[in-house]
Amino acid sequence: MEKSFKVIKGDITQQKTDAVVNAANKTLLGGGGVDGAIHKAAGPMLLAKCVTLGGCKTGEAKITPGYNLPAEYVIHTVGPVWRGGDYNEHQLLADCYKNSLRLAEEYRLSSVSFPSISTGAYRFPLPEAAKIAVREIGKFLQTSKNVKEIYMVAFSDSAYLTYKHAPKE
Ligand code: AR6
């Protein structure tokens, strides 16, 4: 099968890919935005599992079942809080995409959906975040063996257009 990267508009909790990525915080114990929506849709078993994980560092990723979600797995990653750009935020955001995809590959998943990590409560500027996401996903797909289909699930028209037009390099 051909590999593909598609930008779509939608709700991450509705995606039927093998995994959906959660824009979590370091506690992994839930929150607002994508995190709140994923926990609500997955049900209380997800929180019960997350409690056992001991949190997650910024830029890293951990995997759990998806419970009541259509997706089989949730990959939880912690994006950087934007503090002006001089605190390694770009590298840490790239690490979120790399480490999430590395886990998906390790679990032999073929399809993964991402939300726009760090661009809500964590205030990472959207155009820069989109450039990093598109670049890292593109690089990863060049060498992945199991992961073949990646979706960026934009929640708003403006996010959709920004990802759609983000430079590929
Ligand atoms: N599906 C897809 N995208 C969504 C959805 C959804 N259901 N809901 C919101 N978005 P955010 P962050 C978009 O704040 O910036 C949480 O409290 C949203 O419009 O969810 O990484 C965590 O616990 C925005 O563009 O994640 C952390 O404390 C993007 O998803 C903190 O927020 C990300 O917004 C993480 O902040």
GROMACS .gro file of C-alpha atoms and ligand atoms in nm:
model
  205
    1MET     CA    1   0.000   0.000   0.000
    2GLU     CA    2   0.111   0.354  -0.079
    3LYS     CA    3   0.197   0.569   0.219
    4SER     CA    4  -0.013   0.878   0.277
    5PHE     CA    5  -0.036   1.191   0.487
    6LYS     CA    6  -0.371   1.372   0.487
    7VAL     CA    7  -0.493   1.685   0.658
    8ILE     CA    8  -0.859   1.655   0.748
    9LYS     CA    9  -1.106   1.861   0.949
   10GLY     CA   10  -1.272   1.675   1.233
   11ASP     CA   11  -1.275   1.553   1.590
   12ILE     CA   12  -0.985   1.333   1.698
   13THR     CA   13  -1.214   1.120   1.918
   14GLN     CA   14  -1.407   1.001   1.610
   15GLN     CA   15  -1.107   0.877   1.414
   16LYS     CA   16  -1.098   0.508   1.327
   17THR     CA   17  -0.723   0.483   1.281
   18ASP     CA   18  -0.527   0.221   1.478
   19ALA     CA   19  -0.415   0.495   1.716
   20VAL     CA   20  -0.506   0.852   1.800
   21VAL     CA   21  -0.252   1.081   1.963
   22ASN     CA   22  -0.347   1.273   2.277
   23ALA     CA   23  -0.207   1.622   2.347
   24ALA     CA   24  -0.166   1.546   2.718
   25ASN     CA   25   0.013   1.709   3.010
   26LYS     CA   26   0.297   1.570   3.222
   27THR     CA   27   0.065   1.409   3.476
   28LEU     CA   28  -0.122   1.209   3.206
   29LEU     CA   29  -0.426   1.245   3.432
   30GLY     CA   30  -0.648   1.437   3.191
   31GLY     CA   31  -0.730   1.802   3.130
   32GLY     CA   32  -0.918   2.018   2.878
   33GLY     CA   33  -0.906   2.037   2.498
   34VAL     CA   34  -0.810   1.720   2.314
   35ASP     CA   35  -0.712   1.551   2.641
   36GLY     CA   36  -1.053   1.612   2.800
   37ALA     CA   37  -1.236   1.499   2.486
   38ILE     CA   38  -1.030   1.179   2.459
   39HIS     CA   39  -1.078   1.085   2.824
   40LYS     CA   40  -1.451   1.156   2.801
   41ALA     CA   41  -1.495   0.943   2.490
   42ALA     CA   42  -1.262   0.660   2.602
   43GLY     CA   43  -1.430   0.626   2.942
   44PRO     CA   44  -1.295   0.589   3.298
   45MET     CA   45  -1.078   0.285   3.220
   46LEU     CA   46  -0.840   0.520   3.040
   47LEU     CA   47  -0.778   0.730   3.351
   48ALA     CA   48  -0.740   0.413   3.559
   49LYS     CA   49  -0.466   0.300   3.318
   50CYS     CA   50  -0.299   0.643   3.302
   51VAL     CA   51  -0.269   0.656   3.681
   52THR     CA   52  -0.031   0.357   3.659
   53LEU     CA   53   0.203   0.521   3.405
   54GLY     CA   54   0.387   0.763   3.633
   55GLY     CA   55   0.342   1.067   3.408
   56CYS     CA   56   0.537   1.157   3.094
   57LYS     CA   57   0.813   1.407   3.018
   58THR     CA   58   0.768   1.685   2.764
   59GLY     CA   59   0.850   1.554   2.415
   60GLU     CA   60   0.807   1.189   2.516
   61ALA     CA   61   0.515   0.952   2.451
   62LYS     CA   62   0.336   0.660   2.618
   63ILE     CA   63   0.073   0.422   2.480
   64THR     CA   64  -0.250   0.283   2.628
   65PRO     CA   65  -0.554   0.102   2.491
   66GLY     CA   66  -0.829   0.321   2.347
   67TYR     CA   67  -1.109   0.158   2.549
   68ASN     CA   68  -1.441   0.303   2.423
   69LEU     CA   69  -1.280   0.498   2.140
   70PRO     CA   70  -1.301   0.369   1.783
   71ALA     CA   71  -0.918   0.373   1.782
   72GLU     CA   72  -0.750   0.069   1.934
   73TYR     CA   73  -0.475   0.271   2.104
   74VAL     CA   74  -0.411   0.618   2.244
   75ILE     CA   75  -0.056   0.751   2.221
   76HIS     CA   76  -0.018   1.019   2.488
   77THR     CA   77   0.245   1.283   2.425
   78VAL     CA   78   0.325   1.603   2.611
   79GLY     CA   79   0.387   1.909   2.398
   80PRO     CA   80   0.596   2.204   2.515
   81VAL     CA   81   0.432   2.510   2.666
   82TRP     CA   82   0.521   2.804   2.438
   83ARG     CA   83   0.746   3.047   2.628
   84GLY     CA   84   0.859   3.267   2.341
   85GLY     CA   85   1.064   3.016   2.142
   86ASP     CA   86   1.396   3.024   2.330
   87TYR     CA   87   1.328   2.728   2.554
   88ASN     CA   88   1.378   2.443   2.308
   89GLU     CA   89   1.010   2.446   2.219
   90HIS     CA   90   1.069   2.366   1.849
   91GLN     CA   91   1.284   2.062   1.924
   92LEU     CA   92   1.047   1.937   2.193
   93LEU     CA   93   0.749   1.962   1.959
   94ALA     CA   94   0.941   1.770   1.690
   95ASP     CA   95   1.020   1.507   1.956
   96CYS     CA   96   0.647   1.464   2.027
   97TYR     CA   97   0.582   1.366   1.664
   98LYS     CA   98   0.896   1.147   1.641
   99ASN     CA   99   0.840   0.962   1.968
  100SER     CA  100   0.467   0.911   1.905
  101LEU     CA  101   0.541   0.764   1.563
  102ARG     CA  102   0.825   0.552   1.699
  103LEU     CA  103   0.577   0.393   1.942
  104ALA     CA  104   0.324   0.336   1.664
  105GLU     CA  105   0.593   0.165   1.457
  106GLU     CA  106   0.699  -0.049   1.753
  107TYR     CA  107   0.338  -0.162   1.803
  108ARG     CA  108   0.314  -0.238   1.430
  109LEU     CA  109   0.026   0.002   1.379
  110SER     CA  110  -0.054   0.107   1.025
  111SER     CA  111  -0.260   0.424   1.076
  112VAL     CA  112  -0.228   0.714   1.321
  113SER     CA  113  -0.423   1.039   1.372
  114PHE     CA  114  -0.264   1.348   1.529
  115PRO     CA  115  -0.422   1.658   1.677
  116SER     CA  116  -0.239   1.989   1.650
  117ILE     CA  117  -0.015   1.937   1.955
  118SER     CA  118   0.064   2.240   2.176
  119THR     CA  119  -0.139   2.490   1.972
  120GLY     CA  120  -0.431   2.524   2.216
  121ALA     CA  121  -0.376   2.571   2.589
  122TYR     CA  122   0.002   2.553   2.537
  123ARG     CA  123  -0.007   2.848   2.288
  124PHE     CA  124   0.258   2.730   2.036
  125PRO     CA  125   0.212   2.954   1.727
  126LEU     CA  126   0.009   2.754   1.475
  127PRO     CA  127   0.209   2.822   1.153
  128GLU     CA  128   0.536   2.719   1.318
  129ALA     CA  129   0.379   2.415   1.480
  130ALA     CA  130   0.229   2.308   1.147
  131LYS     CA  131   0.566   2.338   0.973
  132ILE     CA  132   0.731   2.116   1.235
  133ALA     CA  133   0.449   1.858   1.229
  134VAL     CA  134   0.441   1.829   0.850
  135ARG     CA  135   0.819   1.804   0.830
  136GLU     CA  136   0.851   1.535   1.099
  137ILE     CA  137   0.560   1.328   0.965
  138GLY     CA  138   0.701   1.348   0.612
  139LYS     CA  139   1.049   1.243   0.727
  140PHE     CA  140   0.909   0.955   0.928
  141LEU     CA  141   0.700   0.818   0.643
  142GLN     CA  142   1.009   0.793   0.424
  143THR     CA  143   1.150   0.511   0.638
  144SER     CA  144   0.857   0.360   0.830
  145LYS     CA  145   0.774  -0.006   0.772
  146ASN     CA  146   0.443  -0.050   0.955
  147VAL     CA  147   0.299   0.300   0.972
  148LYS     CA  148   0.153   0.383   0.632
  149GLU     CA  149  -0.132   0.626   0.687
  150ILE     CA  150  -0.107   0.943   0.895
  151TYR     CA  151  -0.381   1.202   0.946
  152MET     CA  152  -0.361   1.550   1.091
  153VAL     CA  153  -0.703   1.618   1.238
  154ALA     CA  154  -0.766   1.993   1.243
  155PHE     CA  155  -1.045   2.117   1.466
  156SER     CA  156  -1.103   2.454   1.295
  157ASP     CA  157  -1.104   2.588   0.940
  158SER     CA  158  -0.801   2.802   1.015
  159ALA     CA  159  -0.602   2.508   1.151
  160TYR     CA  160  -0.709   2.300   0.850
  161LEU     CA  161  -0.583   2.565   0.607
  162THR     CA  162  -0.261   2.623   0.798
  163TYR     CA  163  -0.168   2.253   0.793
  164LYS     CA  164  -0.283   2.213   0.435
  165HIS     CA  165  -0.049   2.491   0.321
  166ALA     CA  166   0.244   2.425   0.553
  167PRO     CA  167   0.576   2.391   0.370
  168LYS     CA  168   0.685   2.029   0.329
  169GLU     CA  169   1.051   2.092   0.413
  170AR6     N1  170  -1.025   1.703   1.807
  170AR6     C1  171  -0.922   1.758   1.739
  170AR6     N2  172  -0.861   1.872   1.778
  170AR6     C2  173  -0.907   1.933   1.890
  170AR6     C3  174  -1.013   1.880   1.968
  170AR6     C4  175  -1.074   1.759   1.921
  170AR6     N3  176  -1.175   1.701   1.986
  170AR6     N4  177  -1.034   1.964   2.074
  170AR6     C5  178  -0.945   2.064   2.063
  170AR6     N5  179  -0.868   2.047   1.951
  170AR6     P1  180  -0.514   2.152   2.335
  170AR6     P2  181  -0.223   2.166   2.394
  170AR6     C6  182  -0.756   2.130   1.901
  170AR6     O1  183  -0.538   2.267   2.425
  170AR6     O2  184  -0.213   2.303   2.339
  170AR6     C7  185  -0.501   2.003   2.808
  170AR6     O3  186  -0.567   2.057   2.918
  170AR6     C8  187  -0.744   2.270   1.958
  170AR6     O4  188  -0.826   2.358   1.884
  170AR6     O5  189  -0.604   2.035   2.343
  170AR6     O6  190  -0.119   2.065   2.358
  170AR6     C9  191  -0.391   1.905   2.848
  170AR6     O7  192  -0.424   1.833   2.966
  170AR6    C10  193  -0.597   2.302   1.938
  170AR6     O8  194  -0.572   2.348   1.805
  170AR6     O9  195  -0.364   2.092   2.358
  170AR6    C11  196  -0.273   1.995   2.869
  170AR6    O10  197  -0.271   2.052   2.999
  170AR6    C12  198  -0.528   2.165   1.949
  170AR6    O11  199  -0.634   2.069   1.941
  170AR6    C13  200  -0.291   2.103   2.766
  170AR6    O12  201  -0.432   2.108   2.741
  170AR6    C14  202  -0.451   2.143   2.078
  170AR6    O13  203  -0.514   2.207   2.186
  170AR6    C15  204  -0.223   2.072   2.636
  170AR6    O14  205  -0.231   2.181   2.549
   0.00000   0.00000   0.00000
